[in-house]
PDB file of C-alpha atoms in Angstrom:
ATOM      1  CA  LEU Q 157     133.865-125.460 -31.706  1.00 50.00           C
ATOM      2  CA  ARG Q 158     131.721-126.902 -34.437  1.00 56.00           C
ATOM      3  CA  PHE Q 159     133.307-127.427 -37.876  1.00 59.00           C
ATOM      4  CA  ALA Q 160     131.095-130.489 -38.654  1.00 57.00           C
ATOM      5  CA  HIS Q 161     130.744-131.288 -42.443  1.00 55.00           C
ATOM      6  CA  ASN Q 162     133.080-128.704 -43.473  1.00 59.00           C
ATOM      7  CA  PRO Q 163     135.638-130.052 -45.917  1.00 58.00           C
ATOM      8  CA  ASP Q 164     137.649-126.818 -45.860  1.00 59.00           C
ATOM      9  CA  VAL Q 165     138.655-127.289 -42.263  1.00 56.00           C
ATOM     10  CA  THR Q 166     142.138-128.630 -41.759  1.00 53.00           C
ATOM     11  CA  CYS Q 167     143.214-130.804 -38.787  1.00 55.00           C
ATOM     12  CA  GLU Q 168     146.044-128.570 -38.005  1.00 57.00           C
ATOM     13  CA  GLY Q 169     143.793-125.501 -37.676  1.00 52.00           C
ATOM     14  CA  ALA Q 170     141.233-127.250 -35.639  1.00 53.00           C
ATOM     15  CA  CYS Q 171     143.929-129.002 -33.376  1.00 55.00           C
ATOM     16  CA  GLY Q 172     145.534-125.678 -32.916  1.00 55.00           C
ATOM     17  CA  LEU Q 173     142.320-124.044 -31.686  1.00 53.00           C
ATOM     18  CA  THR Q 174     141.310-126.811 -29.351  1.00 50.00           C
ATOM     19  CA  HIS Q 175     144.743-126.864 -27.859  1.00 52.00           C
ATOM     20  CA  TYR Q 176     144.821-123.168 -26.879  1.00 46.00           C
ATOM     21  CA  HIS Q 177     141.162-122.652 -25.975  1.00 53.00           C
ATOM     22  CA  GLN Q 178     139.085-124.119 -23.128  1.00 62.00           C
ATOM     23  CA  MET Q 179     136.024-125.587 -25.050  1.00 72.00           C
ATOM     24  CA  SER Q 180     133.241-127.883 -23.923  1.00 83.00           C
ATOM     25  CA  LEU Q 181     132.536-129.368 -27.512  1.00 87.00           C
ATOM     26  CA  VAL Q 182     134.661-130.154 -30.587  1.00 86.00           C
ATOM     27  CA  ASP Q 183     132.531-131.428 -33.446  1.00 89.00           C
ATOM     28  CA  ALA Q 184     134.556-132.771 -36.439  1.00 88.00           C
ATOM     29  CA  SER Q 185     131.881-135.029 -37.817  1.00 91.00           C
ATOM     30  CA  GLY Q 186     131.721-135.605 -41.551  1.00 90.00           C
ATOM     31  CA  THR Q 187     134.894-133.518 -42.081  1.00 86.00           C
ATOM     32  CA  GLY Q 188     136.737-136.342 -43.685  1.00 82.00           C
ATOM     33  CA  ILE Q 189     139.511-135.874 -40.917  1.00 86.00           C
ATOM     34  CA  GLU Q 190     142.130-138.744 -41.168  1.00 88.00           C
ATOM     35  CA  VAL Q 191     142.854-141.116 -38.348  1.00 91.00           C
ATOM     36  CA  GLN Q 192     145.955-139.346 -37.380  1.00 89.00           C
ATOM     37  CA  GLY Q 193     144.250-136.025 -37.371  1.00 86.00           C
ATOM     38  CA  ALA Q 194     141.674-137.379 -35.142  1.00 88.00           C
ATOM     39  CA  VAL Q 195     144.254-138.996 -32.740  1.00 86.00           C
ATOM     40  CA  THR Q 196     145.869-135.452 -32.579  1.00 83.00           C
ATOM     41  CA  LEU Q 197     142.730-133.663 -32.001  1.00 82.00           C
ATOM     42  CA  LEU Q 198     141.894-136.126 -29.024  1.00 83.00           C
ATOM     43  CA  SER Q 199     145.268-135.901 -27.617  1.00 78.00           C
ATOM     44  CA  ASN Q 200     145.352-132.002 -27.736  1.00 74.00           C
ATOM     45  CA  SER Q 201     141.635-131.168 -26.797  1.00 74.00           C
ATOM     46  CA  CYS Q 202     140.471-130.326 -23.472  1.00 76.00           C
ATOM     47  CA  ALA Q 203     136.951-130.514 -24.559  1.00 82.00           C
ATOM     48  CA  ALA Q 204     134.290-132.552 -22.601  1.00 87.00           C
ATOM     49  CA  THR Q 205     132.692-133.751 -25.906  1.00 90.00           C
ATOM     50  CA  VAL Q 206     134.481-134.749 -28.969  1.00 90.00           C
ATOM     51  CA  LEU Q 207     132.340-135.724 -32.030  1.00 93.00           C
ATOM     52  CA  LEU Q 208     133.968-137.661 -34.791  1.00 94.00           C
ATOM     53  CA  ASN Q 209     130.680-139.180 -36.346  1.00 96.00           C
ATOM     54  CA  ASP Q 210     130.588-139.967 -40.191  1.00 95.00           C
ATOM     55  CA  CYS Q 211     134.299-140.138 -40.656  1.00 93.00           C
ATOM     56  CA  PRO Q 212     135.436-143.287 -42.462  1.00 93.00           C
ATOM     57  CA  PHE Q 213     137.970-144.675 -39.863  1.00 96.00           C
ATOM     58  CA  GLY Q 214     137.370-148.432 -40.131  1.00 97.00           C
ATOM     59  CA  ASP Q 215     138.577-150.999 -37.687  1.00 97.00           C
ATOM     60  CA  ALA Q 216     142.194-149.922 -37.927  1.00 96.00           C
ATOM     61  CA  GLY Q 217     141.342-146.366 -37.325  1.00 96.00           C
ATOM     62  CA  ILE Q 218     139.375-146.954 -34.298  1.00 96.00           C
ATOM     63  CA  GLU Q 219     142.056-149.225 -32.856  1.00 94.00           C
ATOM     64  CA  GLU Q 220     144.340-146.057 -33.156  1.00 92.00           C
ATOM     65  CA  ILE Q 221     141.778-143.770 -31.621  1.00 93.00           C
ATOM     66  CA  ALA Q 222     141.224-146.173 -28.706  1.00 91.00           C
ATOM     67  CA  THR Q 223     144.839-145.892 -27.680  1.00 86.00           C
ATOM     68  CA  GLU Q 224     144.293-142.052 -26.968  1.00 82.00           C
ATOM     69  CA  LEU Q 225     141.447-142.856 -24.416  1.00 82.00           C
ATOM     70  CA  ALA Q 226     143.709-144.305 -21.790  1.00 71.00           C
ATOM     71  CA  PRO Q 227     147.061-143.501 -20.272  1.00 62.00           C
ATOM     72  CA  ARG Q 228     150.103-145.154 -21.975  1.00 57.00           C
ATOM     73  CA  MET Q 229     152.842-144.047 -19.637  1.00 50.00           C
ATOM     74  CA  TYR Q 230     153.061-143.808 -15.992  1.00 54.00           C
ATOM     75  CA  LEU Q 231     155.409-142.185 -13.570  1.00 59.00           C
ATOM     76  CA  GLN Q 232     156.199-143.701 -10.199  1.00 59.00           C
ATOM     77  CA  TRP Q 233     155.648-141.161  -7.484  1.00 63.00           C
ATOM     78  CA  ASP Q 234     155.656-141.762  -3.712  1.00 68.00           C
ATOM     79  CA  GLY Q 235     155.046-145.560  -4.531  1.00 69.00           C
ATOM     80  CA  VAL Q 236     152.035-144.833  -6.665  1.00 68.00           C
ATOM     81  CA  GLU Q 237     151.823-145.108 -10.548  1.00 60.00           C
ATOM     82  CA  ARG Q 238     150.509-142.090 -11.890  1.00 57.00           C
ATOM     83  CA  PRO Q 239     149.490-141.440 -15.606  1.00 54.00           C
ATOM     84  CA  ILE Q 240     151.479-138.878 -17.417  1.00 52.00           C
ATOM     85  CA  LEU Q 241     150.190-139.393 -21.016  1.00 47.00           C
ATOM     86  CA  GLY Q 242     146.758-140.094 -22.466  1.00 48.00           C
ATOM     87  CA  THR Q 243     144.876-138.504 -19.422  1.00 44.00           C
ATOM     88  CA  ARG Q 244     141.707-136.935 -20.940  1.00 61.00           C
ATOM     89  CA  HIS Q 245     138.892-134.802 -20.007  1.00 78.00           C
ATOM     90  CA  ILE Q 246     136.725-136.468 -22.654  1.00 87.00           C
ATOM     91  CA  ARG Q 247     133.275-137.375 -21.216  1.00 90.00           C
ATOM     92  CA  THR Q 248     131.302-137.861 -24.465  1.00 93.00           C
ATOM     93  CA  LEU Q 249     132.815-139.398 -27.662  1.00 94.00           C
ATOM     94  CA  GLY Q 250     130.881-139.780 -30.979  1.00 96.00           C
ATOM     95  CA  LEU Q 251     132.018-142.456 -33.150  1.00 97.00           C
ATOM     96  CA  ALA Q 252     128.856-143.173 -35.105  1.00 98.00           C
ATOM     97  CA  ASN Q 253     128.985-144.222 -38.784  1.00 97.00           C
ATOM     98  CA  THR Q 254     132.653-144.579 -38.738  1.00 97.00           C
ATOM     99  CA  GLY Q 255     133.150-147.975 -40.400  1.00 97.00           C
ATOM    100  CA  MET Q 256     133.785-149.815 -36.982  1.00 98.00           C
ATOM    101  CA  GLY Q 257     133.330-153.481 -36.916  1.00 98.00           C
ATOM    102  CA  ASP Q 258     134.113-156.148 -34.255  1.00 98.00           C
ATOM    103  CA  GLY Q 259     137.976-155.427 -34.136  1.00 97.00           C
ATOM    104  CA  GLY Q 260     137.428-151.659 -33.610  1.00 97.00           C
ATOM    105  CA  ALA Q 261     134.669-152.405 -31.119  1.00 97.00           C
ATOM    106  CA  LYS Q 262     136.761-154.792 -29.145  1.00 96.00           C
ATOM    107  CA  ALA Q 263     139.699-152.226 -29.055  1.00 94.00           C
ATOM    108  CA  LEU Q 264     137.376-149.523 -27.907  1.00 95.00           C
ATOM    109  CA  ALA Q 265     135.941-151.721 -25.244  1.00 95.00           C
ATOM    110  CA  LYS Q 266     139.320-152.324 -23.818  1.00 93.00           C
ATOM    111  CA  ALA Q 267     140.105-148.649 -23.732  1.00 91.00           C
ATOM    112  CA  LEU Q 268     136.854-147.695 -22.131  1.00 92.00           C
ATOM    113  CA  ARG Q 269     137.372-150.381 -19.319  1.00 91.00           C
ATOM    114  CA  HIS Q 270     140.630-148.647 -18.361  1.00 85.00           C
ATOM    115  CA  PRO Q 271     140.236-147.093 -14.924  1.00 81.00           C
ATOM    116  CA  GLU Q 272     141.809-143.834 -16.124  1.00 77.00           C
ATOM    117  CA  CYS Q 273     139.511-143.674 -19.065  1.00 85.00           C
ATOM    118  CA  THR Q 274     137.152-140.586 -18.465  1.00 86.00           C
ATOM    119  CA  VAL Q 275     134.463-141.298 -21.290  1.00 91.00           C
ATOM    120  CA  GLU Q 276     130.957-141.775 -19.724  1.00 93.00           C
ATOM    121  CA  THR Q 277     128.996-141.855 -23.080  1.00 96.00           C
ATOM    122  CA  VAL Q 278     130.119-143.178 -26.422  1.00 96.00           C
ATOM    123  CA  ASP Q 279     127.817-143.306 -29.508  1.00 98.00           C
ATOM    124  CA  VAL Q 280     128.795-146.186 -31.870  1.00 98.00           C
ATOM    125  CA  GLY Q 281     125.520-146.269 -33.811  1.00 97.00           C
ATOM    126  CA  GLY Q 282     125.369-146.954 -37.437  1.00 97.00           C
ATOM    127  CA  ASN Q 283     128.449-149.278 -37.606  1.00 98.00           C
ATOM    128  CA  ALA Q 284     128.801-152.709 -38.714  1.00 97.00           C
ATOM    129  CA  ILE Q 285     129.452-154.156 -35.259  1.00 98.00           C
ATOM    130  CA  GLY Q 286     128.523-157.722 -34.900  1.00 97.00           C
ATOM    131  CA  ASP Q 287     127.692-159.971 -31.828  1.00 97.00           C
ATOM    132  CA  GLU Q 288     131.358-160.221 -30.746  1.00 98.00           C
ATOM    133  CA  GLY Q 289     132.036-156.431 -30.789  1.00 98.00           C
ATOM    134  CA  ALA Q 290     128.717-155.704 -29.155  1.00 97.00           C
ATOM    135  CA  ARG Q 291     129.372-158.316 -26.269  1.00 98.00           C
ATOM    136  CA  ALA Q 292     132.746-156.600 -25.668  1.00 97.00           C
ATOM    137  CA  LEU Q 293     131.139-152.990 -25.521  1.00 97.00           C
ATOM    138  CA  ARG Q 294     128.339-154.361 -23.280  1.00 97.00           C
ATOM    139  CA  ALA Q 295     130.927-155.861 -20.912  1.00 97.00           C
ATOM    140  CA  ALA Q 296     132.921-152.605 -20.743  1.00 96.00           C
ATOM    141  CA  GLU Q 297     129.686-150.832 -20.011  1.00 95.00           C
ATOM    142  CA  ALA Q 298     128.945-153.435 -17.241  1.00 95.00           C
ATOM    143  CA  ALA Q 299     132.399-153.267 -15.746  1.00 94.00           C
ATOM    144  CA  LYS Q 300     132.146-149.459 -15.398  1.00 89.00           C
ATOM    145  CA  PHE Q 301     128.500-149.373 -14.430  1.00 84.00           C
ATOM    146  CA  PRO Q 302     126.779-146.639 -13.829  1.00 86.00           C
ATOM    147  CA  GLY Q 303     129.879-144.803 -15.123  1.00 86.00           C
ATOM    148  CA  LEU Q 304     129.662-145.782 -18.902  1.00 94.00           C
ATOM    149  CA  ASN Q 305     126.818-145.617 -21.403  1.00 95.00           C
ATOM    150  CA  VAL Q 306     127.355-147.259 -24.693  1.00 96.00           C
ATOM    151  CA  VAL Q 307     124.739-146.147 -27.293  1.00 96.00           C
ATOM    152  CA  MET Q 308     124.470-148.668 -30.251  1.00 94.00           C
ATOM    153  CA  GLU Q 309     121.387-147.531 -32.117  1.00 86.00           C
TER     154      GLU Q 309
END
């Protein structure tokens, strides 16, 4: 489902489509989708690739989005904790040109390191990520090597 750079698409409509249809790609790049809409999209989507490039989330928005990438609640079953919320099928995530700085990068890195996070490739290019944020992302990449590729260019 591609609705990139289409200002007429509403989050409610897009989220409804992704919830009911099996899709491999959801591209909401440049739509002006707000943070809560992106969070809803991530939580309802079964797509393997979700692109949210060129959306002005900033650090606070990226921190909220990062919380959707790893489970938040667990159920004890046969002596094993199993995630019941937050489990995703997302393999590729586009967050280029989203106004992310060090704070957002560190929150994202923490989520990416979570053992239940399924993201394998994340594009964070075109953001104002400094040395501290870049180090956090590279550390997450190293911790999950070879299972994670962080694109910062």
